[in-house]
Each structure stands twice: as structure tokens, then as C-alpha cells.
Short mmCIF file of C-alpha atoms in Angstrom, two decimals:
data_model
loop_
_atom_site.label_atom_id
_atom_site.label_comp_id
_atom_site.label_asym_id
_atom_site.label_seq_id
_atom_site.Cartn_x
_atom_site.Cartn_y
_atom_site.Cartn_z
CA MET E 816 -48.18 -59.96 -25.26
CA ASN E 817 -49.15 -56.81 -27.53
CA ILE E 818 -52.08 -55.46 -28.29
CA GLN E 819 -51.98 -56.62 -31.95
CA GLN E 820 -49.91 -59.41 -31.24
CA MET E 821 -53.14 -60.92 -29.32
CA GLN E 822 -55.90 -59.84 -32.28
CA TYR E 823 -54.16 -62.21 -34.90
CA TYR E 824 -53.67 -64.76 -31.19
CA ALA E 825 -57.05 -64.87 -30.64
CA GLU E 826 -58.36 -65.22 -34.93
CA VAL E 827 -55.90 -68.34 -35.31
CA CYS E 828 -57.66 -69.90 -32.15
CA ARG E 829 -61.18 -69.28 -33.71
CA GLN E 830 -60.59 -69.78 -37.28
CA GLU E 831 -57.90 -73.10 -35.96
CA ASN E 832 -55.86 -72.18 -39.10
CA VAL E 833 -53.72 -69.60 -40.13
CA THR E 834 -54.28 -68.53 -43.74
CA LYS E 835 -58.17 -68.66 -43.52
CA ALA E 836 -56.94 -66.61 -39.83
CA ALA E 837 -55.01 -64.08 -42.18
CA ALA E 838 -57.50 -64.05 -44.80
CA THR E 839 -59.27 -61.98 -41.90
CA LEU E 840 -57.00 -59.82 -40.93
CA HIS E 841 -55.76 -58.46 -44.32
CA MET E 842 -52.64 -60.78 -43.59
CA SER E 843 -49.86 -62.56 -45.17
CA GLN E 844 -50.02 -65.70 -44.79
CA SER E 845 -46.58 -66.21 -43.47
CA THR E 846 -46.43 -63.10 -41.83
CA LEU E 847 -49.50 -64.41 -39.20
CA SER E 848 -47.20 -67.90 -38.57
CA LEU E 849 -43.79 -65.46 -38.16
CA ALA E 850 -46.50 -63.98 -35.50
CA MET E 851 -47.21 -66.93 -33.95
CA LYS E 852 -44.14 -68.75 -33.86
CA ASN E 853 -42.69 -65.78 -32.06
CA ILE E 854 -45.98 -65.41 -29.33
CA GLU E 855 -44.80 -69.27 -28.72
CA GLU E 856 -40.98 -67.60 -27.97
CA ASP E 857 -41.81 -64.68 -26.10
CA THR E 858 -44.19 -66.76 -23.99
CA GLY E 859 -42.25 -69.77 -23.50
CA LEU E 860 -45.24 -71.76 -24.22
CA ASN E 861 -45.93 -74.24 -26.55
CA LEU E 862 -50.41 -72.46 -27.89
CA PHE E 863 -50.29 -75.36 -31.29
CA ARG E 864 -50.84 -79.15 -32.65
CA HIS E 865 -50.31 -79.44 -36.14
CA VAL E 866 -53.27 -81.12 -37.91
CA GLY E 867 -52.60 -81.52 -41.39
CA ARG E 868 -54.01 -78.03 -42.52
CA ASN E 869 -55.01 -77.13 -39.52
CA ILE E 870 -54.66 -76.46 -36.16
CA GLN E 871 -55.81 -77.63 -32.30
CA LEU E 872 -54.95 -75.67 -29.58
CA THR E 873 -52.93 -77.12 -26.93
CA GLU E 874 -54.33 -76.86 -23.82
CA ASP E 875 -51.73 -73.96 -22.49
CA GLY E 876 -52.97 -72.06 -25.88
CA GLN E 877 -56.31 -72.65 -24.39
CA ALA E 878 -55.59 -71.18 -21.08
CA LEU E 879 -54.55 -68.42 -22.89
CA PHE E 880 -56.46 -67.68 -25.72
CA HIS E 881 -59.38 -67.60 -22.57
CA GLU E 882 -57.34 -64.75 -20.94
CA VAL E 883 -56.89 -63.02 -24.28
CA GLU E 884 -60.05 -63.28 -24.74
CA LYS E 885 -61.01 -61.76 -22.08
CA MET E 886 -58.21 -59.15 -22.30
CA LEU E 887 -59.50 -57.84 -25.40
CA LYS E 888 -63.34 -57.97 -23.72
CA GLN E 889 -61.64 -54.99 -21.52
CA VAL E 890 -59.62 -53.27 -24.95
CA LYS E 891 -63.32 -52.68 -26.45
CA ARG E 892 -65.01 -51.35 -22.46
CA PHE E 893 -61.16 -48.74 -22.83
CA GLU E 894 -62.25 -48.23 -26.49
CA SER E 895 -65.54 -47.31 -26.32
CA SER E 896 -65.58 -45.42 -22.97
CA VAL E 897 -63.15 -43.18 -24.37
CA LYS E 898 -65.68 -42.78 -27.37
CA GLU E 899 -67.72 -41.58 -25.13
CA ILE E 900 -66.02 -38.31 -23.52
CA ALA E 901 -65.31 -37.39 -27.65
CA LYS E 902 -68.77 -37.05 -27.70
CA ARG E 903 -69.40 -34.87 -25.30
CA HIS E 904 -66.96 -32.60 -27.37
CA ASN E 905 -69.83 -32.25 -30.26
CA ARG E 906 -70.48 -29.11 -28.93
CA LEU E 907 -67.94 -25.93 -30.16
CA GLN E 908 -67.33 -23.05 -28.13
CA LEU E 909 -66.75 -19.96 -30.14
CA ALA E 910 -65.48 -16.15 -29.35
CA VAL E 911 -67.15 -14.05 -32.02
CA PRO E 912 -67.00 -10.63 -32.00
CA SER E 913 -69.30 -8.42 -33.68
CA GLN E 914 -67.39 -6.85 -37.16
CA ILE E 915 -66.64 -10.16 -38.16
CA ALA E 916 -69.68 -11.79 -36.89
CA THR E 917 -71.29 -10.03 -39.22
CA VAL E 918 -69.68 -13.11 -41.70
CA ILE E 919 -69.23 -15.76 -40.11
CA LEU E 920 -72.13 -15.68 -38.01
CA PRO E 921 -73.85 -16.07 -41.05
CA LEU E 922 -71.72 -19.92 -42.32
CA LEU E 923 -71.67 -20.75 -38.90
CA LEU E 924 -74.93 -21.38 -38.80
CA GLY E 925 -76.34 -21.16 -41.74
CA GLU E 926 -74.00 -24.01 -44.32
CA PHE E 927 -71.96 -25.71 -41.23
CA ARG E 928 -75.47 -26.41 -38.98
CA GLN E 929 -77.39 -27.39 -42.36
CA PHE E 930 -74.01 -30.06 -42.97
CA HIS E 931 -73.08 -30.86 -39.49
CA PRO E 932 -76.95 -30.37 -37.19
CA GLU E 933 -74.96 -33.31 -34.84
CA ILE E 934 -72.22 -30.72 -33.45
CA GLN E 935 -73.17 -27.77 -31.23
CA LEU E 936 -72.76 -24.87 -31.41
CA GLU E 937 -72.18 -21.68 -28.25
CA ILE E 938 -72.03 -18.26 -29.26
CA ILE E 939 -71.12 -14.80 -27.31
CA GLU E 940 -70.26 -12.44 -29.33
CA PRO E 941 -67.41 -10.17 -26.92
CA ALA E 942 -65.22 -7.63 -28.61
CA GLY E 943 -61.53 -8.94 -29.97
CA GLY E 944 -59.02 -8.64 -27.37
CA ALA E 945 -61.54 -9.96 -24.29
CA ALA E 946 -62.25 -12.72 -27.43
CA LEU E 947 -58.69 -13.18 -27.46
CA ASP E 948 -57.95 -13.28 -23.95
CA MET E 949 -61.05 -16.13 -23.72
CA VAL E 950 -59.11 -18.05 -25.90
CA GLU E 951 -56.11 -18.25 -24.29
CA ARG E 952 -57.87 -19.12 -20.29
CA GLU E 953 -59.62 -21.88 -22.51
CA GLU E 954 -62.87 -20.18 -21.20
CA VAL E 955 -63.58 -20.89 -25.33
CA ASP E 956 -63.10 -23.62 -28.27
CA LEU E 957 -61.20 -20.90 -30.95
CA ALA E 958 -62.27 -17.19 -31.47
CA PHE E 959 -62.67 -15.22 -35.13
CA VAL E 960 -60.78 -12.52 -34.92
CA HIS E 961 -59.28 -9.73 -36.75
CA ASP E 962 -55.52 -9.39 -35.34
CA ALA E 963 -54.23 -11.10 -33.10
CA GLU E 964 -50.42 -10.05 -32.65
CA GLY E 965 -47.93 -10.46 -29.42
CA ARG E 966 -49.94 -13.34 -28.77
CA PRO E 967 -47.73 -15.48 -28.27
CA ASN E 968 -49.50 -18.71 -27.35
CA LEU E 969 -51.74 -18.81 -29.67
CA SER E 970 -51.96 -20.32 -32.32
CA LEU E 971 -53.58 -18.40 -36.29
CA ARG E 972 -55.13 -19.45 -38.83
CA LYS E 973 -55.40 -16.96 -41.24
CA LEU E 974 -58.76 -15.58 -43.11
CA SER E 975 -58.49 -13.10 -45.51
CA THR E 976 -57.44 -9.03 -44.89
CA TRP E 977 -60.21 -6.38 -45.57
CA PRO E 978 -59.85 -3.04 -45.74
CA ILE E 979 -61.18 -0.53 -43.11
CA CYS E 980 -63.49 1.81 -44.27
CA LEU E 981 -64.65 5.02 -43.24
CA CYS E 982 -68.60 4.22 -42.85
CA VAL E 983 -71.62 6.82 -44.59
CA PRO E 984 -74.47 6.98 -45.48
CA ARG E 985 -75.21 6.26 -48.92
CA GLU E 986 -76.36 10.14 -49.50
CA HIS E 987 -72.97 11.10 -48.28
CA PRO E 988 -71.20 13.64 -50.20
CA LEU E 989 -67.75 11.24 -49.79
CA THR E 990 -70.18 7.92 -51.10
CA ASN E 991 -68.09 7.32 -55.19
CA GLN E 992 -65.06 8.22 -53.21
CA LYS E 993 -62.68 5.08 -54.32
CA SER E 994 -60.56 5.78 -51.20
CA ILE E 995 -59.63 8.48 -49.07
CA PRO E 996 -56.89 9.27 -45.84
CA LEU E 997 -57.06 8.96 -42.71
CA ALA E 998 -56.80 12.42 -42.19
CA LYS E 999 -60.25 13.02 -43.81
CA ALA E 1000 -61.60 11.27 -41.64
CA ALA E 1001 -60.79 12.82 -39.37
CA VAL E 1002 -62.11 15.90 -40.30
CA TYR E 1003 -65.70 14.40 -39.44
CA PRO E 1004 -67.62 13.99 -35.75
CA LEU E 1005 -66.88 9.78 -35.32
CA VAL E 1006 -68.40 6.89 -33.52
CA LEU E 1007 -66.54 4.07 -33.49
CA LEU E 1008 -67.03 0.80 -31.19
CA SER E 1009 -65.27 0.90 -27.86
CA ARG E 1010 -61.45 1.16 -26.60
CA ASN E 1011 -61.85 -2.58 -26.79
CA PHE E 1012 -62.09 -3.51 -30.31
CA ILE E 1013 -58.76 -4.72 -32.32
CA LEU E 1014 -60.51 -2.21 -34.37
CA THR E 1015 -60.66 0.55 -32.60
CA ARG E 1016 -56.50 1.28 -30.63
CA GLN E 1017 -55.27 0.16 -34.84
CA VAL E 1018 -57.34 2.89 -35.49
CA LEU E 1019 -55.86 5.40 -32.78
CA ALA E 1020 -52.82 4.37 -33.28
CA GLU E 1021 -53.23 6.07 -36.36
CA PHE E 1022 -54.71 8.84 -36.00
CA ALA E 1023 -51.60 9.30 -33.26
CA LYS E 1024 -49.00 8.38 -35.53
CA GLN E 1025 -49.89 10.78 -37.84
CA LYS E 1026 -50.26 13.77 -35.17
CA LEU E 1027 -54.34 14.15 -35.81
CA GLN E 1028 -56.60 15.06 -33.66
CA PRO E 1029 -60.16 12.69 -34.30
CA GLN E 1030 -63.95 13.94 -33.26
CA VAL E 1031 -65.15 10.30 -31.62
CA LEU E 1032 -68.09 11.73 -30.40
CA HIS E 1033 -68.62 8.60 -28.72
CA TYR E 1034 -67.81 4.57 -28.77
CA SER E 1035 -70.05 2.10 -28.78
CA PRO E 1036 -69.59 -1.47 -27.50
CA ASN E 1037 -72.94 -2.52 -30.34
CA LEU E 1038 -72.31 -3.03 -33.85
CA SER E 1039 -76.32 -1.88 -34.51
CA SER E 1040 -75.67 1.00 -32.46
CA VAL E 1041 -72.37 2.41 -34.56
CA TRP E 1042 -74.62 1.40 -37.54
CA ASN E 1043 -77.63 3.44 -36.37
CA ILE E 1044 -75.37 6.05 -35.35
CA VAL E 1045 -74.62 6.45 -39.00
CA GLN E 1046 -77.55 6.37 -40.23
CA GLN E 1047 -79.46 8.85 -38.86
CA GLY E 1048 -76.12 11.19 -39.90
CA ILE E 1049 -75.41 11.94 -36.26
CA ALA E 1050 -71.12 10.75 -37.19
CA LEU E 1051 -69.12 8.46 -39.21
CA SER E 1052 -67.88 5.88 -38.54
CA ILE E 1053 -64.96 3.32 -38.78
CA LEU E 1054 -65.37 -0.20 -39.60
CA THR E 1055 -63.44 -3.40 -40.71
CA GLY E 1056 -64.82 -3.37 -44.91
CA ASN E 1057 -67.06 -6.74 -43.74
CA GLY E 1058 -69.18 -5.42 -40.62
CA ILE E 1059 -70.55 -2.27 -43.30
CA LEU E 1060 -73.68 -4.39 -44.77
CA PRO E 1061 -75.20 -4.56 -48.14
CA GLU E 1062 -78.73 -4.13 -46.88
CA SER E 1063 -77.01 -1.78 -44.13
CA GLY E 1064 -77.90 1.09 -46.31
CA LEU E 1065 -74.38 2.26 -45.41
CA THR E 1066 -71.11 2.81 -47.80
CA ALA E 1067 -67.48 1.78 -46.63
CA ILE E 1068 -65.08 3.95 -47.82
CA PRO E 1069 -61.16 2.81 -48.17
CA ILE E 1070 -58.95 3.69 -45.83
CA GLU E 1071 -55.52 4.80 -47.31
CA GLY E 1072 -53.23 2.73 -46.40
CA LEU E 1073 -55.76 0.77 -42.91
CA GLN E 1074 -56.23 -2.67 -43.45
CA GLN E 1075 -56.70 -5.78 -41.08
CA LYS E 1076 -56.95 -9.10 -41.47
CA GLY E 1077 -58.68 -12.22 -40.05
CA PHE E 1078 -58.07 -15.08 -38.50
CA ILE E 1079 -59.10 -18.21 -36.77
CA VAL E 1080 -57.16 -18.77 -33.18
CA THR E 1081 -56.81 -21.72 -30.76
CA LYS E 1082 -54.72 -22.43 -28.01
CA LYS E 1083 -51.15 -23.20 -29.04
CA GLY E 1084 -50.84 -26.94 -26.82
CA ARG E 1085 -53.66 -27.69 -26.10
CA GLN E 1086 -55.85 -30.69 -28.07
CA ILE E 1087 -57.77 -29.86 -31.27
CA TYR E 1088 -60.84 -31.62 -30.77
CA ALA E 1089 -62.00 -33.65 -34.59
CA ASP E 1090 -65.37 -31.46 -34.75
CA GLU E 1091 -63.59 -28.49 -33.93
CA ARG E 1092 -60.40 -29.52 -37.04
CA CYS E 1093 -64.10 -29.86 -39.30
CA LEU E 1094 -65.65 -26.25 -37.95
CA ILE E 1095 -62.09 -24.74 -39.02
CA ASP E 1096 -61.21 -26.71 -42.24
CA PHE E 1097 -64.74 -25.83 -43.64
CA VAL E 1098 -64.83 -21.94 -42.58
CA ARG E 1099 -61.47 -21.50 -44.54
CA HIS E 1100 -62.88 -23.61 -46.59
CA LYS E 1101 -65.28 -20.84 -47.29
CA PHE E 1102 -62.86 -17.88 -47.14
CA ALA E 1103 -60.72 -19.02 -49.67
CA ALA E 1104 -63.73 -19.87 -52.72
CA LEU E 1105 -64.31 -16.58 -51.77
#
């Protein structure tokens, strides 16, 4: 007997009436009657006596009912244990690099946390490449990154596309430019994010491709340090558009032909838990609305 047959049989035994049991199980009487006949055939036992519209259990039927009830209690305990294990996954570990964090963290710590207070979020802010490494090593459940090509072990869900921009103080002469070529950015002293950032590697590769020599004064691991240096007029920077907030006092000027895609990244072949799926669906819905 399988679990479903046990559940059917136990209900018929409790009700001592196939019609009532069928109503409780939300199935037709004929289907349940056939199921009881199959159980008798499978076990080789006469389980019921028919008394008018009701049935009575034979001695064998009563003995089988006793064993089925014991088995169903074990199944219930098993299901409870599985649910208890699943509760441990109310804690999600996320890797969110600093630039994309400027748009993702307010969503996660604001609206998502308000709607789903039961889900605990542990968030770290590594560089993009490091975030991808952490997903591959299963040190975090997922990451939000800009671009993630050449990683066959990872699954990518696209969020959006942003321009790569020259970041300048609001009073800078270039502020009113709608866009500029990369060659114009190479003229100015620059402060860039560290070389392990996906953006920086992409920008340096494009400088090399165009045979340009950028004036990089410093590579910083901290987005706030980059903003501060630009705000003080010491150097300009090249950042993804979503990494330059309106209240920062800086202006983002798109660089012609350069852009970055944003992705939610998970490990291929790894089970996506319900709370993880909830977060992924929430973020993708928010970006689709934008």
C-alpha cells in the first residue's frame, strides 16, 4: 500500500461509510470504492463486511487499520521534521557589491523586510568577482552583480541594463553633456574602484582596446571613498549609472558604447528554497515595474 491508499483506507475505516469518506476526501464514491477493492486485491485480505449502506471491518480489516494508523502517524512526524528543517532556510545569505547595492539594499532592507519580516537577510558587500566566487563555492545563497559572463556553473536572471558613466562634480564643465566618448574621459585624472571589480576590468579592457592611456590616480575598494574624491574635485571616476545617487552631489554622464547588465546569480543545480524564490521574485518584479 502506498501513502495515498493508506489515507483512503483510514478514512473509510473511521467513517464506516464509503459515501461519507469520499465526501471528506473530496473524491467520487465510485473512485473510492475501486480504491478499497484494489487494496483488498493487493493485500489478499477480506477487509469489510457490508451492513446495509454501512460497512464493518473484519478482524483482518481492524488489524490492518491499526497498522495503517501507526504508519500514518510516522509519516506525519516525518513531514513535521521536514518542515522544521525548511524553517532553517528563513535566513538568506546575499552578496551585493557596492555599486548595485545602491539600488538593491534600499529595496531589501525597506519594502521587502516590511513585507517579509520572517526572512532574515545576511548581506555582505564584496567586489563583483568575489561575489560570483562566493556563489560558486556556495558560501552565499545568491548574489546581485553587474555582468557575470564566462561562469558556466552559475544561473543568471537579468534585472536591468545601466550605462557606464563618467562621474563628475555637479559644477564640472562636462555636467551638461548628454554623453561623451571614452577618449574624453581618458584626459582627466581618475579614481576607479579596485581592479577586482567587474566594472573596472571592463573599463580598463576598453581603454586598452581603444589604445588609450587613462590617468588613474588610485584604485579604491570603497564606493564612498570614490564619491568623496570626486566631490572634492581631485579626480573624476567611471561608475555604473546606478552607483551614482542623486543626493551625492555628483553627475553621471553616459560614456558612448559602454553599459553593464545587472543579474541575480545562483549556483546551477542547487535547490532554490521558497524564501529565496520569494526574494528573487520580489526584486525582479520591482525592476520590471521600473
